[in-house]
Amino acid sequence: MKAMDRNTRRWSMGLLATTMLTAVAAPAAAQTASGTTLDEVVITAQKRSENLQDVPISVQALGTERLDELQVSDMTDFARFLPNVTIQTGAPGFSNIYMRGVASGENSNHSGPLPSVGVYLDEQPVTTITGPLDVHVYDIARVEVLAGPQGTLYGASSQAGTIRIITNKPSPSGFSAAYDLEVNRVSHGDIGYAAEGYVNQPLSDRAAVRLVAWARHDGGYIDNVEATRTYPTGPVTIDNADLAEDDYNEVDVYGARAALRIDLDDNWAITPSLNMQRTEADGGFNYDPQRGDLKVARFRPERLDDKWFQAAMTIEGAVANLDLVYAGAYMKRWQDSETDYSDYAFFYDTLLGYGEYWLDNAGNPHDISQYIQAKDAFTKQSHEFRVSTPADQRLRVTAGAFYQRQSHNIQQRYKIDDLADATEVPGWPDTIWLTKQLRIDRDYAVFGDATFEVTDQLSVTGGIRFFKSKNSLEGFFGFGTGYSSGTGVGGCFGPPIVEGGPCTNVDKVTEDEGHTYRLNAQYKFDDDRMVYVTYSTGYRPGGINRRGTLPPYEADYLKNLEFGWKTTWLDNRLRWNGALYSEKWDDFQFSFLGANGLTEIRNAGKAKMKGVETDISWLVADGFTLTGSAAYTDAELDEDYIPDPSEPPEALKGASLPVTPKFKANLSARYEWDMMDGTAHVQASLVHQGSAWPDLRSSDRAVVGKMPSYTTFDLSAGLSPGSWRVEAYVKNLLDEEGQQDRFVQCASSVCSQVYIVPIRPRTIGLRFGQSF
């Protein structure tokens, strides 16, 4: 009966949604164009301001108004409307981003590969090993998504593509300000709310300051239910009665941004800025399907505190007819987290009797629930200097130099309360395993990009980037000698070189150098239609395997052949862009849990990707706009994956690569009309994502299963008379049970308990704002 009620409710809501969408479209049919056209979209994807329709690369841009219309507040929100982008996330601040199927399903260990998609906040790359900064989206000029290798202009972590989050800059042209308030309720969960605002204040004719602030609370929707667990050694039975709580995965995000612009004269300007944000989350963001929808049983507290700040400065100027830009930034990030890891203890005790090694000081079995306390400290500084020739010349050149240094100070304690002193890592009470390491990644590069207009219709572009990388990992990882005589402390070869470590058992460096390049030809049929063809390459540096018996993993490379088009029709009322591509990924890096649950990184062989992506904007009639985009991605192994020649393949040639669905699409319909001396609107958005495997290996797929396809539907309606505005919205109207990830807590051959990371359930909200 419960399932029938739920299905009936879905059908009823679906009928209501269809009726509302029909109501949106019907009056629009009676409207006339009245000479109205689509707005021009200006982007800086090629590090100079250009009309989107003139840029011969696959780019999607979501501007300020579009982000606001879609109720976007974070990276997960805007990724829904980017069909060539897939996000795999476990919690706020722990997201992996993939583009065009370039994904291996890696476990994102702190010693693992760098990301394959670069994320930029203005001019600085803000990707870290645990994921990019999850910047709150408010007062953002636009989000630009550059598909395919962008290694020529953007470097190592832009192997598969680049996402640029570009903030609104101070303007001395006049005062402006706004604030927005929101309250919402998530189905099966709690209440959320938000307050955001900005002020743009001119200081003189040549200077202005822009101040932005935000605070947001997201209500939880995962229930930590009461449960017991029995460890066979003993046996010992525990319960979580003191931790059981409904809607326990609440999130608080608050931050601020300040920017100053000073026009020193007609040729030179300086823009310093400071961004900061803190995210505090309680609980976990996955559930156990065996206990029911959105329910889990955790036996240890779970939490996250993610803080970061970024100080940046951009200097722009002109010397003769050359444009010069210096962009420098320093970013610091701290993550403090605690995670239940009791599945590891339970399954290893159940299958292998490990509980007999984890006794108390009296030699008795006890509660051996493991949990992880982690402290990660990141720093990143980047500097880029570039020079560009005039954009109106037949020959246009951009050249520059880039330096980046990022460090990751890693502390992870795998703990068991009341652990025998003899079993602990020396100096770390109750700690069975300790990671105390320092990782440093350095990148050096020079680059150049030149475009020559052969004729008024044909232009060619060539770009190249010469790079050098140096990556190091040093410190300690492992057990105490009371648990293992050959690893951890038993494998140390020197005194500690990372503060807090008991000794040193890893001290490795790997270096690499090479180049990437791009060749492009663009042909304009007229001012409204053009096609292009591109051949480009991307790369990721190699790195360190901390296990001494494994060699460093090598750099991997991506080769891309792409044909695209940018077209405008119906007197600039219809815009249709797209691209066809074929990519080859050689020696791709793959990180996974190997023997004894220790991460290994190997070069897994070859893969290939091919697909098509397209987007459309159509001003059907005055006030009525259709906007949509779609991508079909066919990504698969091009040879068997055989990590050990003495063992059978772990994945076969032709196996689809994980994470990315074959098909992803979205469509929005928006109708606006005059009302109460202002504007009213209604909008409907549909997002579909196909099924995908979360992991590459056949054995893991058999245990973890496949993420099913899902479709979500959003509605909104609002009124903006005068300077104020009000809007009501529903996200995920039909309460679709989509999945972002599926995983087990240790090697799938041992841990068989599968957890699901769901998309956010239906959320109903009300927003109010005012502009000055």
Coordinates of C-alpha atoms in Angstrom, one line a residue, residues 168-731:
N168 CA 31.6 40.0 -10.5
K169 CA 34.3 42.8 -10.3
P170 CA 34.0 46.2 -8.6
S171 CA 32.8 48.9 -10.9
P172 CA 33.4 52.7 -10.4
S173 CA 30.5 53.5 -12.7
G174 CA 27.9 53.6 -9.9
F175 CA 26.6 52.3 -6.6
S176 CA 24.7 49.1 -6.5
A177 CA 23.6 46.6 -3.9
A178 CA 21.3 43.7 -3.3
Y179 CA 20.2 41.2 -0.7
D180 CA 18.4 37.8 -1.0
L181 CA 16.7 35.7 1.7
E182 CA 15.5 32.2 1.3
V183 CA 13.7 29.5 3.3
N184 CA 13.2 25.9 2.2
R185 CA 12.2 22.5 3.3
V186 CA 13.6 19.2 2.0
S187 CA 11.3 16.1 1.8
H188 CA 12.0 13.5 4.5
G189 CA 14.1 16.1 6.2
D190 CA 14.5 19.5 7.8
I191 CA 14.2 23.2 7.1
G192 CA 17.0 25.2 5.4
Y193 CA 17.5 29.0 5.0
A194 CA 20.0 31.4 3.5
A195 CA 20.9 35.1 3.5
E196 CA 23.1 36.7 0.8
G197 CA 24.1 40.2 -0.2
Y198 CA 26.5 42.5 -1.9
V199 CA 27.5 46.1 -2.1
N200 CA 29.4 47.8 -5.0
Q201 CA 30.6 51.2 -3.8
P202 CA 32.6 53.6 -6.0
L203 CA 35.4 55.3 -4.1
S204 CA 36.2 57.8 -7.0
D205 CA 36.0 57.9 -10.7
R206 CA 38.8 55.4 -10.9
A207 CA 38.3 53.1 -7.9
A208 CA 35.6 50.9 -6.4
V209 CA 35.1 48.2 -3.8
R210 CA 32.8 45.3 -3.9
L211 CA 31.8 43.4 -0.7
V212 CA 29.9 40.1 -0.8
A213 CA 28.7 37.9 2.1
W214 CA 26.6 34.8 2.5
A215 CA 25.3 32.3 5.1
R216 CA 23.4 29.2 4.3
H217 CA 21.9 26.3 6.3
D218 CA 20.9 23.1 4.5
G219 CA 18.6 20.8 6.4
G220 CA 19.4 17.2 6.8
Y221 CA 17.5 14.3 5.2
I222 CA 19.6 11.1 6.2
D223 CA 18.4 9.3 9.4
N224 CA 21.0 7.6 11.6
V225 CA 18.8 4.8 13.0
E226 CA 19.3 2.8 16.2
A227 CA 21.1 -0.5 15.6
T228 CA 23.4 -3.0 17.2
R229 CA 26.6 -4.7 15.9
T230 CA 28.3 -7.9 17.1
Y231 CA 32.0 -8.5 16.6
P232 CA 32.7 -12.2 16.6
T233 CA 35.9 -12.0 18.6
G234 CA 34.6 -12.0 22.2
P235 CA 31.9 -11.8 21.1
V236 CA 31.3 -8.1 21.8
T237 CA 28.0 -6.3 21.0
I238 CA 27.7 -2.5 20.7
D239 CA 24.8 -0.1 19.9
N240 CA 24.5 3.4 18.6
A241 CA 21.6 4.6 20.8
D242 CA 23.6 7.8 21.8
L243 CA 24.1 8.8 18.2
A244 CA 20.8 7.9 16.6
E245 CA 19.2 11.0 15.1
D246 CA 16.8 12.0 12.3
D247 CA 18.0 14.3 9.6
Y248 CA 21.5 14.2 10.9
N249 CA 23.4 15.5 7.8
E250 CA 23.0 19.2 8.3
V251 CA 25.3 21.7 6.5
D252 CA 26.2 25.3 7.3
V253 CA 28.1 27.4 4.8
Y254 CA 29.2 31.0 5.4
G255 CA 31.7 33.2 3.8
A256 CA 32.6 36.6 2.3
R257 CA 34.4 38.2 -0.6
A258 CA 36.0 41.6 -0.9
A259 CA 37.5 43.1 -4.1
L260 CA 39.0 46.4 -4.9
R261 CA 39.6 47.9 -8.3
I262 CA 41.9 50.8 -8.9
D263 CA 42.3 52.3 -12.4
L264 CA 45.8 53.8 -12.1
D265 CA 45.3 55.6 -15.4
D266 CA 43.7 54.8 -18.8
N267 CA 46.1 51.9 -19.4
W268 CA 46.7 50.3 -16.0
A269 CA 44.4 48.7 -13.4
I270 CA 45.0 46.7 -10.3
T271 CA 42.4 44.3 -8.7
P272 CA 43.2 42.7 -5.3
S273 CA 40.6 40.4 -3.8
L274 CA 40.1 38.2 -0.7
N275 CA 37.7 35.2 -0.6
M276 CA 37.0 33.1 2.4
Q277 CA 34.5 30.4 3.3
R278 CA 33.7 27.8 6.0
T279 CA 31.6 24.7 5.6
E280 CA 30.5 22.7 8.7
A281 CA 28.7 19.4 8.2
D282 CA 27.4 16.9 10.6
G283 CA 26.7 13.3 9.8
G284 CA 27.2 11.4 6.6
F285 CA 25.6 11.8 3.1
N286 CA 25.1 8.2 2.2
Y287 CA 22.5 5.6 3.3
D288 CA 22.3 1.8 3.6
P289 CA 19.6 0.4 1.3
Q290 CA 19.2 -2.6 3.6
R291 CA 17.9 -0.3 6.3
G292 CA 15.6 1.6 4.0
D293 CA 15.6 4.8 2.0
L294 CA 17.8 7.5 3.4
K295 CA 18.6 5.5 6.5
V296 CA 22.0 4.4 7.8
A297 CA 23.4 3.0 11.1
R298 CA 26.6 4.7 12.2
F299 CA 28.4 3.8 15.4
R300 CA 30.9 6.7 15.6
P301 CA 30.3 10.4 15.2
E302 CA 30.8 11.9 11.7
R303 CA 31.5 15.5 10.9
L304 CA 33.4 17.9 8.6
D305 CA 34.9 21.3 9.1
D306 CA 36.3 22.8 5.8
K307 CA 37.8 26.3 5.9
W308 CA 39.7 28.2 3.2
F309 CA 40.7 31.6 2.1
Q310 CA 42.2 32.9 -1.1
A311 CA 44.1 36.2 -1.6
A312 CA 44.6 37.2 -5.2
M313 CA 45.8 40.1 -7.2
T314 CA 45.4 40.9 -10.9
I315 CA 47.4 43.7 -12.6
E316 CA 46.3 44.6 -16.1
G317 CA 48.0 47.1 -18.4
A318 CA 49.1 48.1 -21.8
V319 CA 52.6 48.9 -23.2
A320 CA 52.4 50.3 -26.7
N321 CA 49.8 48.0 -28.4
L322 CA 50.5 45.0 -26.1
D323 CA 48.1 43.9 -23.3
L324 CA 49.9 42.6 -20.2
V325 CA 48.4 40.7 -17.3
Y326 CA 49.9 39.4 -14.1
A327 CA 47.7 37.1 -12.0
G328 CA 48.9 35.9 -8.6
A329 CA 47.1 34.1 -5.8
Y330 CA 47.7 32.3 -2.5
M331 CA 45.1 29.8 -1.2
K332 CA 45.1 28.0 2.1
R333 CA 42.6 25.3 3.1
W334 CA 42.1 23.3 6.3
Q335 CA 39.8 20.2 6.5
D336 CA 39.1 18.6 9.9
S337 CA 36.9 15.5 9.7
E338 CA 35.8 12.4 11.6
T339 CA 34.4 9.3 9.8
D340 CA 32.9 6.0 11.0
Y341 CA 35.1 3.1 9.7
S342 CA 33.6 0.3 11.7
D343 CA 32.7 -1.7 8.6
Y344 CA 36.4 -2.4 8.1
A345 CA 36.7 -3.8 11.6
F346 CA 33.5 -5.8 11.4
F347 CA 34.2 -7.5 8.1
Y348 CA 37.8 -8.2 8.8
D349 CA 36.9 -9.7 12.2
T350 CA 34.0 -11.7 10.7
L351 CA 35.9 -13.1 7.8
L352 CA 39.5 -13.2 9.1
G353 CA 39.3 -13.0 12.9
Y354 CA 41.3 -9.7 13.1
G355 CA 39.6 -8.9 16.4
E356 CA 42.1 -11.0 18.3
Y357 CA 44.9 -8.5 17.4
W358 CA 43.0 -5.5 18.6
L359 CA 42.7 -6.1 22.4
D360 CA 42.8 -3.8 25.4
N361 CA 45.6 -3.6 27.9
A362 CA 44.2 -6.5 29.9
G363 CA 44.3 -8.7 26.7
N364 CA 40.5 -8.8 26.5
P365 CA 38.3 -8.3 23.4
H366 CA 36.4 -5.1 23.4
D367 CA 34.6 -2.6 21.1
I368 CA 36.9 -2.6 18.1
S369 CA 35.0 -0.1 16.0
Q370 CA 37.4 1.9 13.9
Y371 CA 37.0 5.6 13.1
I372 CA 39.1 8.0 11.2
Q373 CA 40.2 11.4 12.5
A374 CA 41.8 13.4 9.7
K375 CA 43.4 16.9 9.5
D376 CA 44.4 18.1 6.0
A377 CA 46.2 21.4 5.5
F378 CA 46.6 22.6 1.9
T379 CA 48.5 25.6 0.5
K380 CA 48.6 26.7 -3.1
Q381 CA 50.3 29.6 -4.7
S382 CA 50.2 30.4 -8.4
H383 CA 51.7 33.1 -10.6
E384 CA 51.0 33.8 -14.3
F385 CA 52.3 36.5 -16.5
R386 CA 51.0 36.8 -20.1
V387 CA 51.1 39.2 -22.9
S388 CA 48.6 39.6 -25.8
T389 CA 48.7 41.4 -29.1
P390 CA 45.6 43.4 -30.2
A391 CA 42.5 41.4 -30.8
D392 CA 41.6 43.3 -34.0
Q393 CA 44.7 42.2 -35.8
R394 CA 45.0 39.4 -38.4
L395 CA 47.7 37.8 -36.3
R396 CA 46.8 37.5 -32.6
V397 CA 49.2 36.1 -30.1
T398 CA 49.0 35.2 -26.4
A399 CA 52.2 34.1 -24.6
G400 CA 53.1 33.7 -21.0
A401 CA 54.8 31.8 -18.1
F402 CA 53.2 30.0 -15.2
Y403 CA 54.4 28.7 -11.8
Q404 CA 52.4 26.8 -9.2
R405 CA 53.3 25.1 -5.9
Q406 CA 50.8 23.2 -3.8
S407 CA 51.4 21.4 -0.6
H408 CA 49.3 19.0 1.4
N409 CA 50.1 18.3 5.0
I410 CA 48.3 15.0 5.7
Q411 CA 47.3 13.6 9.1
Q412 CA 45.1 10.6 9.3
R413 CA 44.5 8.5 12.5
Y414 CA 42.7 5.2 12.3
K415 CA 41.6 4.8 15.9
I416 CA 40.1 2.2 18.2
D417 CA 39.2 3.4 21.7
D418 CA 41.0 1.6 24.6
L419 CA 43.5 0.0 22.3
A420 CA 46.3 -1.8 24.0
D421 CA 49.4 0.5 24.4
A422 CA 51.6 -2.1 22.7
T423 CA 49.5 -2.1 19.5
E424 CA 49.4 1.7 19.1
V425 CA 51.6 3.8 16.8
P426 CA 54.2 5.3 19.2
G427 CA 53.1 8.7 20.5
W428 CA 49.6 8.4 19.2
P429 CA 47.1 6.9 21.7
D430 CA 44.4 4.5 20.5
T431 CA 45.9 4.8 16.9
I432 CA 46.2 1.6 15.0
W433 CA 47.3 3.3 11.8
L434 CA 48.8 6.7 11.2
T435 CA 49.5 8.7 8.1
K436 CA 51.7 11.8 8.8
Q437 CA 53.0 12.9 5.4
L438 CA 53.8 16.0 3.4
R439 CA 53.1 16.1 -0.3
I440 CA 54.3 18.9 -2.6
D441 CA 53.4 19.3 -6.3
R442 CA 55.3 21.9 -8.3
D443 CA 54.5 23.0 -11.9
Y444 CA 56.5 25.2 -14.2
A445 CA 55.3 26.1 -17.7
V446 CA 55.7 28.5 -20.6
F447 CA 53.0 28.7 -23.3
G448 CA 52.0 30.4 -26.5
D449 CA 48.9 30.6 -28.6
A450 CA 48.6 32.3 -32.0
T451 CA 45.7 32.9 -34.4
F452 CA 46.2 34.0 -37.9
E453 CA 43.3 35.1 -40.2
V454 CA 44.2 33.5 -43.5
T455 CA 41.1 35.1 -45.1
D456 CA 38.1 36.9 -43.8
Q457 CA 36.5 33.5 -43.4
L458 CA 39.3 31.2 -42.5
S459 CA 41.6 31.4 -39.5
V460 CA 44.1 28.9 -38.0
T461 CA 45.4 28.6 -34.5
G462 CA 48.3 26.9 -33.0
G463 CA 49.3 26.6 -29.3
I464 CA 51.9 24.9 -27.3
R465 CA 52.8 24.6 -23.6
F466 CA 56.2 23.3 -22.4
F467 CA 56.0 22.0 -18.8
K468 CA 58.0 20.6 -16.0
S469 CA 56.6 19.0 -12.9
K470 CA 58.2 17.8 -9.7
N471 CA 56.2 15.9 -7.1
S472 CA 57.4 14.6 -3.7
L473 CA 56.0 12.6 -0.8
E474 CA 57.7 12.2 2.5
G475 CA 56.9 11.2 6.1
F476 CA 55.3 8.2 7.7
F477 CA 52.4 5.8 7.1
G478 CA 51.4 2.5 8.7
F479 CA 51.2 0.5 11.9
G480 CA 53.2 0.3 15.1
T481 CA 55.5 -2.7 15.6
G482 CA 53.0 -4.2 18.1
Y483 CA 50.8 -4.9 15.1
S484 CA 53.2 -5.3 12.2
S485 CA 56.9 -6.0 12.3
G486 CA 57.6 -5.2 8.6
T487 CA 55.4 -2.2 7.7
G488 CA 54.8 1.2 9.4
V489 CA 57.3 1.7 12.2
G490 CA 58.8 -1.7 11.3
G491 CA 59.7 -0.3 7.8
C492 CA 61.2 3.0 8.9
F493 CA 64.7 3.9 7.6
G494 CA 65.2 7.2 9.4
P495 CA 64.1 9.7 12.0
P496 CA 60.9 11.8 11.4
I497 CA 61.2 14.5 8.8
V498 CA 57.5 15.4 9.1
E499 CA 56.7 16.9 12.5
G500 CA 54.6 14.5 14.6
G501 CA 55.6 11.3 12.8
P502 CA 57.3 8.5 14.8
C503 CA 59.9 8.0 12.1
T504 CA 60.2 8.1 8.3
N505 CA 59.4 5.3 5.9
V506 CA 58.6 7.2 2.7
D507 CA 60.8 9.9 1.0
K508 CA 60.3 9.9 -2.7
V509 CA 60.5 12.4 -5.6
T510 CA 59.4 12.1 -9.2
E511 CA 60.0 14.6 -12.0
D512 CA 58.5 14.9 -15.5
E513 CA 58.8 17.3 -18.4
G514 CA 57.2 17.5 -21.9
H515 CA 54.7 19.5 -23.9
T516 CA 51.1 19.7 -25.0
Y517 CA 49.7 21.4 -28.0
R518 CA 46.6 22.5 -29.9
L519 CA 46.0 22.9 -33.6
N520 CA 42.7 24.5 -34.8
A521 CA 41.1 25.7 -38.0
Q522 CA 38.0 27.8 -38.0
Y523 CA 35.8 28.7 -41.0
K524 CA 33.1 31.4 -40.9
F525 CA 30.3 31.0 -43.5
D526 CA 29.0 34.4 -42.4
D527 CA 28.7 36.5 -39.2
D528 CA 26.2 34.0 -37.7
R529 CA 27.6 30.5 -38.6
M530 CA 31.0 28.9 -38.3
V531 CA 32.6 25.5 -38.0
Y532 CA 36.0 24.4 -36.5
V533 CA 38.2 21.4 -36.2
T534 CA 40.7 20.9 -33.4
Y535 CA 43.4 18.5 -32.5
S536 CA 44.6 18.9 -28.9
T537 CA 46.4 17.1 -26.1
G538 CA 46.3 17.1 -22.3
Y539 CA 48.3 15.6 -19.6
R540 CA 48.6 14.9 -15.8
P541 CA 52.0 14.6 -14.1
G542 CA 53.0 11.3 -12.6
G543 CA 53.4 10.8 -8.9
I544 CA 54.5 8.6 -5.9
N545 CA 53.3 5.2 -4.8
R546 CA 54.1 5.3 -1.1
R547 CA 54.3 1.5 -0.9
G548 CA 58.0 0.8 -1.3
T549 CA 57.6 -2.2 -3.6
L550 CA 55.7 -0.2 -6.2
P551 CA 57.3 2.2 -8.7
P552 CA 56.1 5.7 -9.3
Y553 CA 53.2 6.0 -11.6
E554 CA 53.8 7.8 -14.9
A555 CA 52.2 10.8 -16.5
D556 CA 49.1 10.1 -18.6
Y557 CA 48.1 11.8 -21.8
L558 CA 44.8 12.6 -23.6
K559 CA 44.6 13.1 -27.3
N560 CA 41.5 14.9 -28.7
L561 CA 40.1 15.3 -32.2
E562 CA 37.1 17.5 -32.4
F563 CA 34.7 19.0 -34.9
G564 CA 32.4 21.7 -33.8
W565 CA 29.9 24.3 -34.9
K566 CA 28.6 27.7 -33.6
T567 CA 25.5 28.9 -35.3
T568 CA 22.9 31.6 -34.9
W569 CA 19.6 31.6 -36.7
L570 CA 16.2 33.4 -37.1
D571 CA 17.7 36.9 -36.7
N572 CA 19.6 35.9 -33.5
R573 CA 16.6 34.3 -31.9
L574 CA 18.0 30.7 -32.1
R575 CA 21.5 29.7 -31.1
W576 CA 22.7 26.2 -31.7
N577 CA 26.2 25.0 -30.9
G578 CA 27.7 21.5 -30.7
A579 CA 30.8 19.3 -31.1
L580 CA 31.7 15.8 -32.2
Y581 CA 34.9 14.4 -30.6
S582 CA 37.1 11.3 -30.4
E583 CA 39.6 11.0 -27.6
K584 CA 42.3 8.5 -26.7
W585 CA 43.6 8.2 -23.1
D586 CA 47.0 6.5 -22.9
D587 CA 48.5 4.9 -19.7
F588 CA 45.8 6.4 -17.6
Q589 CA 46.3 6.6 -13.9
F590 CA 44.1 4.4 -11.7
S591 CA 44.1 4.4 -7.9
F592 CA 42.4 1.6 -5.9
L593 CA 42.6 -0.3 -2.7
G594 CA 45.2 -3.0 -3.1
A595 CA 46.6 -5.6 -0.7
N596 CA 45.7 -5.0 3.0
G597 CA 43.5 -2.0 2.0
L598 CA 46.4 0.2 1.0
T599 CA 46.0 2.5 -2.0
E600 CA 48.0 1.7 -5.1
I601 CA 48.2 3.8 -8.2
R602 CA 49.0 2.2 -11.5
N603 CA 49.0 3.1 -15.2
A604 CA 46.1 1.1 -16.4
G605 CA 46.6 1.0 -20.2
K606 CA 44.5 2.6 -22.9
A607 CA 40.9 3.9 -23.1
K608 CA 39.0 5.7 -25.8
M609 CA 36.1 8.2 -25.7
K610 CA 33.8 9.4 -28.5
G611 CA 30.7 11.4 -28.3
V612 CA 28.6 14.4 -29.2
E613 CA 27.5 17.4 -27.1
T614 CA 25.2 20.2 -28.1
D615 CA 23.3 23.1 -26.6
I616 CA 20.5 25.3 -27.8
S617 CA 18.9 28.6 -26.8
W618 CA 15.7 29.6 -28.6
L619 CA 13.7 32.7 -28.1
V620 CA 10.4 31.1 -29.3
A621 CA 8.4 34.3 -28.8
D622 CA 8.6 37.5 -26.9
G623 CA 9.2 36.4 -23.3
F624 CA 9.3 32.7 -23.9
T625 CA 12.7 31.0 -24.1
L626 CA 13.7 27.3 -24.4
T627 CA 17.2 26.4 -23.3
G628 CA 18.7 23.0 -23.3
S629 CA 21.9 20.9 -23.7
A630 CA 22.7 17.2 -24.1
A631 CA 25.7 14.9 -24.4
Y632 CA 26.2 11.3 -25.6
T633 CA 29.4 9.8 -24.3
D634 CA 30.8 6.4 -25.3
A635 CA 33.9 5.8 -23.1
E636 CA 35.5 2.3 -22.8
L637 CA 38.7 0.4 -22.2
D638 CA 40.8 -0.1 -25.4
E639 CA 42.7 -3.0 -24.0
D640 CA 42.4 -5.4 -21.0
Y641 CA 43.4 -4.0 -17.7
I642 CA 46.0 -6.5 -16.3
P643 CA 47.8 -5.1 -13.2
D644 CA 49.5 -8.4 -12.5
P645 CA 50.6 -10.6 -15.5
S646 CA 50.2 -13.7 -13.4
E647 CA 46.5 -12.9 -12.7
P648 CA 43.5 -12.7 -15.0
P649 CA 42.4 -9.3 -16.3
E650 CA 40.5 -7.1 -13.7
A651 CA 38.6 -5.4 -16.5
L652 CA 38.2 -6.4 -20.1
K653 CA 38.6 -4.5 -23.3
G654 CA 35.4 -2.8 -24.3
A655 CA 34.2 -2.3 -20.7
S656 CA 32.6 1.1 -20.2
L657 CA 34.6 3.5 -18.1
P658 CA 33.0 4.4 -14.8
V659 CA 31.2 7.4 -13.4
T660 CA 30.0 9.0 -16.7
P661 CA 26.6 8.1 -18.1
K662 CA 26.2 7.5 -21.8
F663 CA 23.5 10.1 -22.0
K664 CA 22.8 13.3 -20.0
A665 CA 20.5 16.1 -21.0
N666 CA 18.5 19.1 -19.7
L667 CA 15.8 21.4 -21.0
S668 CA 14.3 24.5 -19.5
A669 CA 11.3 26.5 -20.5
R670 CA 10.9 30.1 -19.2
Y671 CA 8.1 32.5 -19.8
E672 CA 8.2 36.2 -18.7
W673 CA 5.5 38.8 -18.9
D674 CA 4.8 42.4 -17.7
M675 CA 2.9 42.6 -14.4
M676 CA 2.5 45.1 -11.6
D677 CA 5.0 47.6 -13.1
G678 CA 7.5 44.8 -13.2
T679 CA 8.1 41.3 -14.6
A680 CA 6.5 37.9 -13.6
H681 CA 7.8 34.5 -14.7
V682 CA 7.2 30.8 -14.6
Q683 CA 9.9 28.2 -15.4
A684 CA 10.2 24.5 -15.7
S685 CA 13.4 22.5 -16.0
L686 CA 14.0 18.8 -16.8
V687 CA 17.3 17.0 -16.1
H688 CA 18.0 13.4 -17.1
Q689 CA 21.1 11.4 -16.3
G690 CA 21.7 7.9 -17.6
S691 CA 23.0 4.9 -15.7
A692 CA 26.7 4.4 -14.9
W693 CA 29.1 2.1 -13.0
P694 CA 30.9 3.7 -10.0
D695 CA 34.0 1.5 -10.5
L696 CA 36.2 0.1 -13.3
R697 CA 37.0 -3.4 -12.1
S698 CA 34.7 -6.4 -12.8
S699 CA 34.9 -7.8 -9.3
D700 CA 34.0 -4.4 -7.7
R701 CA 31.1 -4.0 -10.1
A702 CA 29.7 -7.4 -9.1
V703 CA 29.6 -6.2 -5.4
V704 CA 28.8 -2.5 -5.7
G705 CA 26.3 -2.6 -8.5
K706 CA 25.4 0.1 -11.0
M707 CA 23.9 3.6 -10.5
P708 CA 20.5 3.7 -12.3
S709 CA 19.4 6.4 -14.6
Y710 CA 17.1 9.1 -13.2
T711 CA 15.1 12.2 -14.2
T712 CA 14.4 15.3 -12.1
F713 CA 11.9 18.0 -12.7
D714 CA 12.1 21.6 -11.2
L715 CA 9.4 24.3 -11.2
S716 CA 9.6 28.0 -10.2
A717 CA 7.4 31.1 -10.4
G718 CA 8.1 34.6 -9.4
L719 CA 7.4 38.3 -9.5
S720 CA 9.8 41.3 -9.7
P721 CA 7.9 44.6 -9.4
G722 CA 10.2 47.5 -9.0
S723 CA 13.3 46.9 -7.0
W724 CA 12.2 43.8 -5.1
R725 CA 11.5 40.2 -6.1
V726 CA 9.9 37.1 -4.8
E727 CA 10.1 33.5 -6.1
A728 CA 8.7 30.1 -5.1
Y729 CA 10.4 27.0 -6.4
V730 CA 10.4 23.2 -6.2
K731 CA 13.5 21.2 -7.0

